[in-house]
Coordinates of N, CA and C and ligand atoms in Angstrom, one line a residue:
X26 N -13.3 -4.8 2.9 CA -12.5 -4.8 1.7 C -11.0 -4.8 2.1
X27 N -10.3 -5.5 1.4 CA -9.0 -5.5 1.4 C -8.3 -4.7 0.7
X28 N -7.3 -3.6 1.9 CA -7.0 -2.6 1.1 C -5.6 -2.5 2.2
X29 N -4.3 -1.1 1.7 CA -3.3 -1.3 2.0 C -2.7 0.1 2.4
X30 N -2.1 0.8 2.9 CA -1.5 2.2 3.2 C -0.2 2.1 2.5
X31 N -0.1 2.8 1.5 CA 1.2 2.8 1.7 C 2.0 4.7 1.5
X32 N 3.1 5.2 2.1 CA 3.0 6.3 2.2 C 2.2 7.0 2.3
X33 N 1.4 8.0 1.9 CA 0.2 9.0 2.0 C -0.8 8.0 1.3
X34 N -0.7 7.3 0.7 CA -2.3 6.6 -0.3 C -2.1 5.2 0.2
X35 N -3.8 5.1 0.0 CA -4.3 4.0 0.0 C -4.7 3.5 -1.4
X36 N -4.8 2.2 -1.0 CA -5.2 1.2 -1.7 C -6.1 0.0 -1.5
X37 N -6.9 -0.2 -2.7 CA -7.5 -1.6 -2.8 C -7.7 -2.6 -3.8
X38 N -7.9 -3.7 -2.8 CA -7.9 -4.8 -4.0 C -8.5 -4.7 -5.4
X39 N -7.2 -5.4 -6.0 CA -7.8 -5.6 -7.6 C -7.5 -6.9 -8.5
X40 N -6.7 -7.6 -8.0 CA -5.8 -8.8 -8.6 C -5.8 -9.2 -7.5
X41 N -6.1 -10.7 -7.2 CA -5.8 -11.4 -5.6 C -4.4 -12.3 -6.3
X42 N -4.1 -12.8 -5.5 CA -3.0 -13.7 -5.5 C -3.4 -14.6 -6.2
X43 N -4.8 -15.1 -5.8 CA -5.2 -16.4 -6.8 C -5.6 -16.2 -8.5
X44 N -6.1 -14.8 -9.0 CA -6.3 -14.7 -10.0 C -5.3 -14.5 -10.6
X45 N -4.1 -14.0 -9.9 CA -2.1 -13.8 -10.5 C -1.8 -15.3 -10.7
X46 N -1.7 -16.0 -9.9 CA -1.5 -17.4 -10.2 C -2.1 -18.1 -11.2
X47 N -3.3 -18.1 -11.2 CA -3.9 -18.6 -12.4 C -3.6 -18.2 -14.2
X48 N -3.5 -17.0 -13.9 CA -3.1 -15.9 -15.2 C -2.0 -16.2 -15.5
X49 N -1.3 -16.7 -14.6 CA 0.4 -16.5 -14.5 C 0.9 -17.8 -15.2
X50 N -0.1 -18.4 -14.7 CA 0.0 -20.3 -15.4 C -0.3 -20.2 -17.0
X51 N -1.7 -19.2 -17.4 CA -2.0 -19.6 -18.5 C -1.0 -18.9 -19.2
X52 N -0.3 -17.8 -19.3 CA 0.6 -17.0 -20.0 C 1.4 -17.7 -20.2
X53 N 2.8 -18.7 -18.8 CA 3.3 -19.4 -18.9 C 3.3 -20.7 -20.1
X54 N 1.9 -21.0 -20.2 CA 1.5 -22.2 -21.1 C 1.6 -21.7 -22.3
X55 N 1.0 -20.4 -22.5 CA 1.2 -20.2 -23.9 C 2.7 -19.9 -24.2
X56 N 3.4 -19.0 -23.3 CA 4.8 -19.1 -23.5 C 5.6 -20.5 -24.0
X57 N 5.4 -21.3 -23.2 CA 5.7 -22.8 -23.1 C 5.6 -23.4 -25.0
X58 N 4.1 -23.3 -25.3 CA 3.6 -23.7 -26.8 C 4.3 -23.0 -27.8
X59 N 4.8 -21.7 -27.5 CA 5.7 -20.2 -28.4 C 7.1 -20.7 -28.7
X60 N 7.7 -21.2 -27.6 CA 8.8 -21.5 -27.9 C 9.0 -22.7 -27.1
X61 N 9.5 -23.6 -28.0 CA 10.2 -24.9 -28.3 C 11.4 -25.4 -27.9
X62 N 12.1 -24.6 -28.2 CA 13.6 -24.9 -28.3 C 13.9 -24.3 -26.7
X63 N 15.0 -24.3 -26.2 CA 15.7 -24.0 -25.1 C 16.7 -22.8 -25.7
X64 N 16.4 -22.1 -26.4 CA 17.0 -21.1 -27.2 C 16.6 -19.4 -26.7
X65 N 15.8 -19.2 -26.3 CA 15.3 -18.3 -25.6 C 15.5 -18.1 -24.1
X66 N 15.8 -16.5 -24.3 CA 16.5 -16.3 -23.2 C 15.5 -15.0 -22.7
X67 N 15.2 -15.1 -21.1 CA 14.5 -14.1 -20.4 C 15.1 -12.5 -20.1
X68 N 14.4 -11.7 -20.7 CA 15.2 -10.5 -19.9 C 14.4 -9.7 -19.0
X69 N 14.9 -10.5 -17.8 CA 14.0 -8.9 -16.9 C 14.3 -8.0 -15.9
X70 N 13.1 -7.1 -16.5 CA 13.3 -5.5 -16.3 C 13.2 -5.3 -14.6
X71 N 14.5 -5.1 -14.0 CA 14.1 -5.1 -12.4 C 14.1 -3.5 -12.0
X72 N 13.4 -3.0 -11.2 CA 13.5 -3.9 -10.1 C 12.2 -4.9 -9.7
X73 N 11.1 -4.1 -11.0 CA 9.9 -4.8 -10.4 C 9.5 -5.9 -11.3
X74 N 10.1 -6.3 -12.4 CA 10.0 -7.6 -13.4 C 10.1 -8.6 -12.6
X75 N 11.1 -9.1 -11.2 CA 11.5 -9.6 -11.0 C 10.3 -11.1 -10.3
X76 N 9.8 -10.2 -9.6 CA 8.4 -11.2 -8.8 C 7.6 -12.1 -9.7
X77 N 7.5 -11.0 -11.0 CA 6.4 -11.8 -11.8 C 7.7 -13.1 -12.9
X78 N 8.7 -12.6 -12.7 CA 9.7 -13.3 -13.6 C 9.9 -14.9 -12.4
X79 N 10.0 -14.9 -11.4 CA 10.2 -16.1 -10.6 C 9.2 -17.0 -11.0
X80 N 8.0 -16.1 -10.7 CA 6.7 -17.3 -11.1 C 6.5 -18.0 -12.4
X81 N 6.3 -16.9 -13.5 CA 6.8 -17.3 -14.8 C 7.4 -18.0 -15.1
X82 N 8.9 -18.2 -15.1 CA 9.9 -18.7 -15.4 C 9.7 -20.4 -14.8
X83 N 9.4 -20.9 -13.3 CA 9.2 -21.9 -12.9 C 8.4 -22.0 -13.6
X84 N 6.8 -21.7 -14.1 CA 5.6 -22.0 -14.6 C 6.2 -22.7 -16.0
X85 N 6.8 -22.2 -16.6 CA 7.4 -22.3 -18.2 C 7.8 -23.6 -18.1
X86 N 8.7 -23.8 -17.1 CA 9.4 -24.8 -17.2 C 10.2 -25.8 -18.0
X87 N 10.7 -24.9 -19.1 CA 11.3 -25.2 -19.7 C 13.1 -24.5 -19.4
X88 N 14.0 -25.6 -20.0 CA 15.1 -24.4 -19.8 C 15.6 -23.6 -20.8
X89 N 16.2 -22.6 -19.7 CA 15.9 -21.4 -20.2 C 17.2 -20.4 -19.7
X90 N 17.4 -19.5 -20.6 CA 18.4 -18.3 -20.0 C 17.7 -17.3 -19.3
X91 N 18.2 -16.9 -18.2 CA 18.3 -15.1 -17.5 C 19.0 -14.3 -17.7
X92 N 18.4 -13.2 -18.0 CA 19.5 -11.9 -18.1 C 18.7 -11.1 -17.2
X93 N 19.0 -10.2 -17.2 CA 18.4 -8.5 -16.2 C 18.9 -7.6 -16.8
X94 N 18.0 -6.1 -16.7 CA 18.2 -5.1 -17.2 C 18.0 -4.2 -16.3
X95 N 18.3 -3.1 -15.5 CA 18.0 -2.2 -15.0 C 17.6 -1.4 -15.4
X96 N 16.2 -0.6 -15.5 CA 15.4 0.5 -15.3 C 15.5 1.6 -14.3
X97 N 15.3 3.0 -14.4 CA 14.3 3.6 -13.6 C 13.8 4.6 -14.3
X98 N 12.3 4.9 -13.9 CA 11.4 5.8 -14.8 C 10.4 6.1 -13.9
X99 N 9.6 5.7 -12.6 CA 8.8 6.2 -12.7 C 9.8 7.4 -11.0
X100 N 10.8 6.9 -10.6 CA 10.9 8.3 -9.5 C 10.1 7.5 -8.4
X101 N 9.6 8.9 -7.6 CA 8.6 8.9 -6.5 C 7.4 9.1 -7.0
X102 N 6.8 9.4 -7.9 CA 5.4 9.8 -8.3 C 4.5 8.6 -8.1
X103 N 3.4 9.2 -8.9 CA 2.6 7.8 -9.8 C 2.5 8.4 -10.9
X104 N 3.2 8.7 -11.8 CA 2.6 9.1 -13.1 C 4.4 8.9 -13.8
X105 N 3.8 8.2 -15.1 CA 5.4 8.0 -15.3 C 6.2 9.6 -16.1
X106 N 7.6 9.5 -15.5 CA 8.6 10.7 -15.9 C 8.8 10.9 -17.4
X107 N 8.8 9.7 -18.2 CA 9.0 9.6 -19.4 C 10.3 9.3 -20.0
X108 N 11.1 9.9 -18.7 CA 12.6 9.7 -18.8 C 13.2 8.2 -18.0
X109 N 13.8 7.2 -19.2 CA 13.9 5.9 -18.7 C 15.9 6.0 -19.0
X110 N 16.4 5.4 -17.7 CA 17.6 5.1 -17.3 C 18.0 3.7 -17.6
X111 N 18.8 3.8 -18.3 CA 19.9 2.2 -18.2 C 20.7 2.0 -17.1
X112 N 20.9 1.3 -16.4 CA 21.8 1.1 -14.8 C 22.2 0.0 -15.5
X113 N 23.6 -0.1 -15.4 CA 24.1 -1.3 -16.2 C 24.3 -2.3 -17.4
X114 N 24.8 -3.1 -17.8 CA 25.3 -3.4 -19.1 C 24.0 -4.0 -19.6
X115 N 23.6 -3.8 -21.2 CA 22.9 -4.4 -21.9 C 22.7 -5.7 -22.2
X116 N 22.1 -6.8 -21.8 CA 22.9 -8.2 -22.0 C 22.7 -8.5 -23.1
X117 N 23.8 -9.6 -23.7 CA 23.8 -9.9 -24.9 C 23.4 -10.7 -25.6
X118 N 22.1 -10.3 -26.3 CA 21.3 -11.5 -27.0 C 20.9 -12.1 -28.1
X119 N 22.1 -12.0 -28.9 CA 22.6 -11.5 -30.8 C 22.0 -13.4 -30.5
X120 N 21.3 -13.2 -32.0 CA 20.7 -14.6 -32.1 C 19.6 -15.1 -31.6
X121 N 19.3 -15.0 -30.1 CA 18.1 -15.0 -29.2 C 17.0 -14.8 -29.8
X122 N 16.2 -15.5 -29.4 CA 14.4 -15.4 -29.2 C 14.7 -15.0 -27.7
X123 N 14.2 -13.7 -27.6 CA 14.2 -13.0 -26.2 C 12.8 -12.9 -25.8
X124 N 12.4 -12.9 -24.8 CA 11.2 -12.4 -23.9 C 11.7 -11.5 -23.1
X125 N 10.9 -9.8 -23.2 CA 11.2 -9.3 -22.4 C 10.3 -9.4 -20.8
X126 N 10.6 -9.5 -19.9 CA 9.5 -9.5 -18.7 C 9.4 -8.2 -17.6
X127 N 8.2 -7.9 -17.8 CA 8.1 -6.4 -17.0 C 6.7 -6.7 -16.4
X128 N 7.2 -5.4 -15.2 CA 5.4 -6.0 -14.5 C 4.3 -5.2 -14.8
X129 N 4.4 -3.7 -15.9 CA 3.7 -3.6 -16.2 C 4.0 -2.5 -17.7
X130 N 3.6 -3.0 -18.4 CA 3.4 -1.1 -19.6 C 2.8 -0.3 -19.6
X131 N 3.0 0.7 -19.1 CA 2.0 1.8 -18.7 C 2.1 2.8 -20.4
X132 N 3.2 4.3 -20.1 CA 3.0 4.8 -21.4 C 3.7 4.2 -22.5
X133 N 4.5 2.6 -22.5 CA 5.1 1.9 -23.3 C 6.6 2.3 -23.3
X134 N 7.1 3.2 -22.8 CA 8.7 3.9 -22.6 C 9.7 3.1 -22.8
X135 N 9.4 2.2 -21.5 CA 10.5 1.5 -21.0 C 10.5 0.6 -22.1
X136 N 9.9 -0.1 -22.4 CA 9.6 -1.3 -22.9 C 10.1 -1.0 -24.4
X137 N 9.8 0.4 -25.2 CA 10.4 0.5 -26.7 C 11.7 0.9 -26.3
X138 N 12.2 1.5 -25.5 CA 13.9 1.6 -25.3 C 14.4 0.9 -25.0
X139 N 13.8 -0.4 -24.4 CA 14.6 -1.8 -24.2 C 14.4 -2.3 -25.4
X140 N 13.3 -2.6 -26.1 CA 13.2 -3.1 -27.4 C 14.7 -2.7 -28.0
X141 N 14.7 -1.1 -28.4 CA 15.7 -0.6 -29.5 C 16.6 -1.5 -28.8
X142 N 17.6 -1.2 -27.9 CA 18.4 -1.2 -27.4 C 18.8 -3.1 -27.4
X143 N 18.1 -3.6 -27.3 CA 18.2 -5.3 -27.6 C 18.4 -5.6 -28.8
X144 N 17.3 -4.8 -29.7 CA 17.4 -5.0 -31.3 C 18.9 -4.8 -31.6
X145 N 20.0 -3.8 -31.3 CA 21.1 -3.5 -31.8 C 21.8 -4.5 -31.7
X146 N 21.0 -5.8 -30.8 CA 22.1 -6.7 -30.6 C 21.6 -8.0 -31.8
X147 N 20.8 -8.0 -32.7 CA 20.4 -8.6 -33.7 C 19.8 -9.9 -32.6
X148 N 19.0 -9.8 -32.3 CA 18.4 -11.1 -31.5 C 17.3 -11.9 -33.1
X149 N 16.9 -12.8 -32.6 CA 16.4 -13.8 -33.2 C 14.7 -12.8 -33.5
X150 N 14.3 -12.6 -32.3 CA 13.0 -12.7 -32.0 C 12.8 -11.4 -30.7
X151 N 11.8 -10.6 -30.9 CA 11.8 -10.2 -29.3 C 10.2 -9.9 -28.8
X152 N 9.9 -10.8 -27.8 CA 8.6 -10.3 -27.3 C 8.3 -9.8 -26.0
X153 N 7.4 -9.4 -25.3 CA 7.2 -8.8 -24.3 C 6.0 -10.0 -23.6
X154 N 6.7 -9.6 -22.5 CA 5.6 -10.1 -21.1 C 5.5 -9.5 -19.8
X155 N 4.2 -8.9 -19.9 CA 3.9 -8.1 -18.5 C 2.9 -8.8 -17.7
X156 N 2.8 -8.3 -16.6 CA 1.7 -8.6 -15.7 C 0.4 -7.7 -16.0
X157 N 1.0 -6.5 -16.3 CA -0.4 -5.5 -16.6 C -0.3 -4.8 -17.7
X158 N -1.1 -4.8 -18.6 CA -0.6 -3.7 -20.0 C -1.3 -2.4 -19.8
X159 N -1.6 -1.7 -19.9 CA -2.2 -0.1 -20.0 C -2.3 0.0 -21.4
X160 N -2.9 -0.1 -22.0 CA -2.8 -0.1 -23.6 C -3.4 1.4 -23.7
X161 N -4.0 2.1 -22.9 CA -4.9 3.0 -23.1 C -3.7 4.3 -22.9
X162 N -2.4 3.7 -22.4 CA -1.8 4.7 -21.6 C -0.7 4.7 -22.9
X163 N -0.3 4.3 -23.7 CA 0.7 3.6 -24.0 C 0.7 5.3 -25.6
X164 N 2.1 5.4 -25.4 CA 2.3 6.3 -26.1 C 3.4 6.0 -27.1
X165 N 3.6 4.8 -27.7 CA 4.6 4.2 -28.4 C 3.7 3.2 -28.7
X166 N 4.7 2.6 -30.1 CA 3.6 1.6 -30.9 C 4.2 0.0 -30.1
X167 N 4.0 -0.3 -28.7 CA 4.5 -1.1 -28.3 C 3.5 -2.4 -28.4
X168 N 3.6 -3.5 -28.4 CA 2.9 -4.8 -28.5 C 3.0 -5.7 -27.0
X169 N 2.1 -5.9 -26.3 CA 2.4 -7.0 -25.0 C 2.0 -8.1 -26.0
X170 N 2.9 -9.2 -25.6 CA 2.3 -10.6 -26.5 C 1.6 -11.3 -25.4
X171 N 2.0 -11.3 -24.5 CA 1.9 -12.1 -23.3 C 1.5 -11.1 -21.8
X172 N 0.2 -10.7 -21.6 CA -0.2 -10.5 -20.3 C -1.1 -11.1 -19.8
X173 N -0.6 -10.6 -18.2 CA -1.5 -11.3 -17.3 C -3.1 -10.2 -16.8
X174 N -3.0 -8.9 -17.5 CA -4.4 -8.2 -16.9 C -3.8 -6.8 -17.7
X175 N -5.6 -6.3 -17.9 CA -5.1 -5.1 -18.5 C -5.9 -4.2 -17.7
X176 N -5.7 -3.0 -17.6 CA -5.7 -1.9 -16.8 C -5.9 -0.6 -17.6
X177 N -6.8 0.2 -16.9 CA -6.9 1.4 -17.6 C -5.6 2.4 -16.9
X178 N -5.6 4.0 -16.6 CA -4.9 4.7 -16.2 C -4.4 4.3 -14.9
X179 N -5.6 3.7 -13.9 CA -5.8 3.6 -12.5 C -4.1 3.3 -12.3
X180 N -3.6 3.8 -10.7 CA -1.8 3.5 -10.4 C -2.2 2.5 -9.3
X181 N -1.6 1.5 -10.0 CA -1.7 -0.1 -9.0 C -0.2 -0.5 -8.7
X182 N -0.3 -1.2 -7.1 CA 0.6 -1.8 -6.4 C 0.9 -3.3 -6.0
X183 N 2.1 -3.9 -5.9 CA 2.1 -5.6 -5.6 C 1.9 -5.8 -6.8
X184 N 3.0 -7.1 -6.2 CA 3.4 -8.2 -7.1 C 4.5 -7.6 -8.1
X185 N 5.2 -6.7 -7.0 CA 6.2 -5.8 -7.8 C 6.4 -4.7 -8.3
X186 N 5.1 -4.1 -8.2 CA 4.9 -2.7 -8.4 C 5.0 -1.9 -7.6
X187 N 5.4 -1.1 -7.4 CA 5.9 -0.3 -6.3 C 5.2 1.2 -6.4
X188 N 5.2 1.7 -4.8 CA 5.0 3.6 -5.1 C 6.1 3.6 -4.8
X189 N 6.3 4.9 -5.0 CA 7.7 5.6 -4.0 C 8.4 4.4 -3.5
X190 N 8.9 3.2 -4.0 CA 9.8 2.3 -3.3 C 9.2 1.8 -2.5
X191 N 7.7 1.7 -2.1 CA 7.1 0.2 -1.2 C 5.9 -0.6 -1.8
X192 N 5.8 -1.9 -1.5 CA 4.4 -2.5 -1.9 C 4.8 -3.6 -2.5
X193 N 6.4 -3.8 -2.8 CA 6.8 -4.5 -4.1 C 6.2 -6.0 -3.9
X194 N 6.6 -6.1 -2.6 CA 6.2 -7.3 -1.7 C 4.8 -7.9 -1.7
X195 N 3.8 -7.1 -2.1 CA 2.7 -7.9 -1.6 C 2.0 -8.8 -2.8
X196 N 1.3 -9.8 -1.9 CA 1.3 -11.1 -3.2 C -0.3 -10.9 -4.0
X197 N -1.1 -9.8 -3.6 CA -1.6 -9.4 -4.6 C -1.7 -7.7 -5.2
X198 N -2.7 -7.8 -6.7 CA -2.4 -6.6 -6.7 C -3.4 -5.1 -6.5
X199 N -3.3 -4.2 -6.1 CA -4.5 -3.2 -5.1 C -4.4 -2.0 -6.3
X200 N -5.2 -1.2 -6.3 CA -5.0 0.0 -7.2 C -5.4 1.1 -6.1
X201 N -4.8 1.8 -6.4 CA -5.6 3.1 -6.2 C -6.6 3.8 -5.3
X202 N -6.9 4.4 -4.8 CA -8.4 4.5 -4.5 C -8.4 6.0 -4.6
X203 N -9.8 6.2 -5.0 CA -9.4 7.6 -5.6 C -9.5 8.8 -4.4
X204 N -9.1 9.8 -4.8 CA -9.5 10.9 -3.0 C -10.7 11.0 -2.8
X205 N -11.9 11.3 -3.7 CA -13.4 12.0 -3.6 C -13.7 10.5 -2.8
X206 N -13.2 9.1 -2.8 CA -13.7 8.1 -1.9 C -12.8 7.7 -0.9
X207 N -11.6 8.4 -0.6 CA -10.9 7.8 0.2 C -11.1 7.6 1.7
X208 N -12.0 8.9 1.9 CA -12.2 9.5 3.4 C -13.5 9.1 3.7
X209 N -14.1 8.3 2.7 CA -15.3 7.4 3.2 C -15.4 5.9 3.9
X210 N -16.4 5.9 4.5 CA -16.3 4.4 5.2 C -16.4 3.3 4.2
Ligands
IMP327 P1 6.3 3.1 -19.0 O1 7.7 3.3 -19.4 O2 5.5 4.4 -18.9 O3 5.6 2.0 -19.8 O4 6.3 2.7 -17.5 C1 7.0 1.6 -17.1 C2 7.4 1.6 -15.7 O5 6.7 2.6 -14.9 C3 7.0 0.3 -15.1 O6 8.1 -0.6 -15.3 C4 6.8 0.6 -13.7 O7 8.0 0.5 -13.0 C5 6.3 2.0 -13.7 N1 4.8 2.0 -13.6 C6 3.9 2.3 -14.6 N2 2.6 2.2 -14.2 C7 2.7 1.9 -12.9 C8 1.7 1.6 -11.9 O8 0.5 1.7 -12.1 N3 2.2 1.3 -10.6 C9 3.5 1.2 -10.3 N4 4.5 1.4 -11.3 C10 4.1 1.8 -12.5
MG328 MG1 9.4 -1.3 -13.8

C-alpha cells in the first residue's frame, strides 16, 4: 500500500493522481459549460487552493482572471481552529461572476467568511470549487458547486493539503490512518 510519513502520522492512499486528474477535467468541463463569458474571475484561497487552482484553471481553458486570498485556520493540528485569518487585501470583484477555489471544506469556515467578505464587494455571482467537500463536517450553510471528492471527517493530505506545513507537494491524495491500525503490518 501506498502510504506517506509525515511528522508523527502516517498516511494512506486515497485519491491517486489519476483519479485527481480525471475529476479535475470533469469539474473543469462543467465549469467551462457555467460560464461563458470571460467575465469571471478565480479567487484562490492559498496556501493550499493553489495546486488544485493550476490544474483547474489550464483545464477550463477559457480566459480568465486570478486573484488570491490568504487564509489561515487550521494551525498545526488536524482539526480545524474555527478561527479564520485574512493575510492581505480582499480582491476586488464588484460585478464578477467569481469562483471561489479551495482544496477543501471541511467545517465550511473559511469558505462563508470569504463568501461574506467578497459579497461586500457586490460581485455578479459567487461559487465555490474544492477538491474535497466534508459536507458532514460543515457547520455553516455553505454550498460546494463544483467538487472533485467528498470525504467524511477522515484528515487527508496532497494535492495541497497540508499537516503542520508538509505534504502540500504530493500529486496524490492519502488520508489518515487511524492509530488502533497504524502499528500493524
Ligand atoms: P474549514 O474552514 O473548517 O472549512 O477548513 C478549511 C481549511 O482547513 C482548509 O482550507 C484547509 O486548509 C484546512 N483543512 C480542513 N480539513 C483538512 C484536511 O483534512 N487536511 C488538511 N487541511 C484541512
Ligand atoms: Mg486551506
Amino acid at each position: 500500500m501506498k502510504t506517506v510519513t509525515l511528522h508523527d502520522l502516517s498516511f494512506r492512499l486515497r485519491f491517486s493522481e489519476e483519479e485527481i486528474r480525471r475529476r479535475v477535467q470533469e469539474v473543469a468541463a462543467a465549469i467551462r459549460g457555467d460560464y461563458e463569458t470571460s467575465r469571471h474571475v478565480f479567487v484562490v484561497i492559498l496556501n493550499g487552493g493553489m495546486f488544485f487552482a493550476v490544474d483547474l484553471l489550464r483545464s477550463v481553458g477559457v480566459p480568465c482572471t486570478v486573484a488570491t486570498l490568504r487564509t489561515s485556520s487550521y494551525g498545526a493540528g488536524t482539526t480545524s481552529s474555527g478561527v479564520v485569518e485574512f493575510i492581505g487585501a480582499i480582491p476586488d470583484v464588484g460585478g464578477r461572476d467569481v469562483i471561489i477555489v479551495e482544496d477543501i471544506v471541511d467545517t465550511g469556515t473559511t469558505v462563508h467568511l470569504v463568501r461574506e467578505a467578497l459579497l461586500r464587494q457586490q460581485p455578479r455571482s459567487i461559487a465555490v470549487a474544492a477538491v474535497v467537500d466534508k459536507p458532514g463536517s460543515h457547520a455553516h450553510d455553505v454550498t460546494v458547486d463544483y467538487r472533485c471528492f467528498r470525504a467524511e471527517s477522515e484528515f487527508l493530505v496532497g494535492y495541497g493539503l497540508d499537516y503542520a506545513g508538509l505534504g502540500r507537494e504530493l500529486t496524490d491524495i492519502f488520508e489518515r490512518i487511524p492509530e488502533k491500525t497504524a502499528d500493524q503490518p
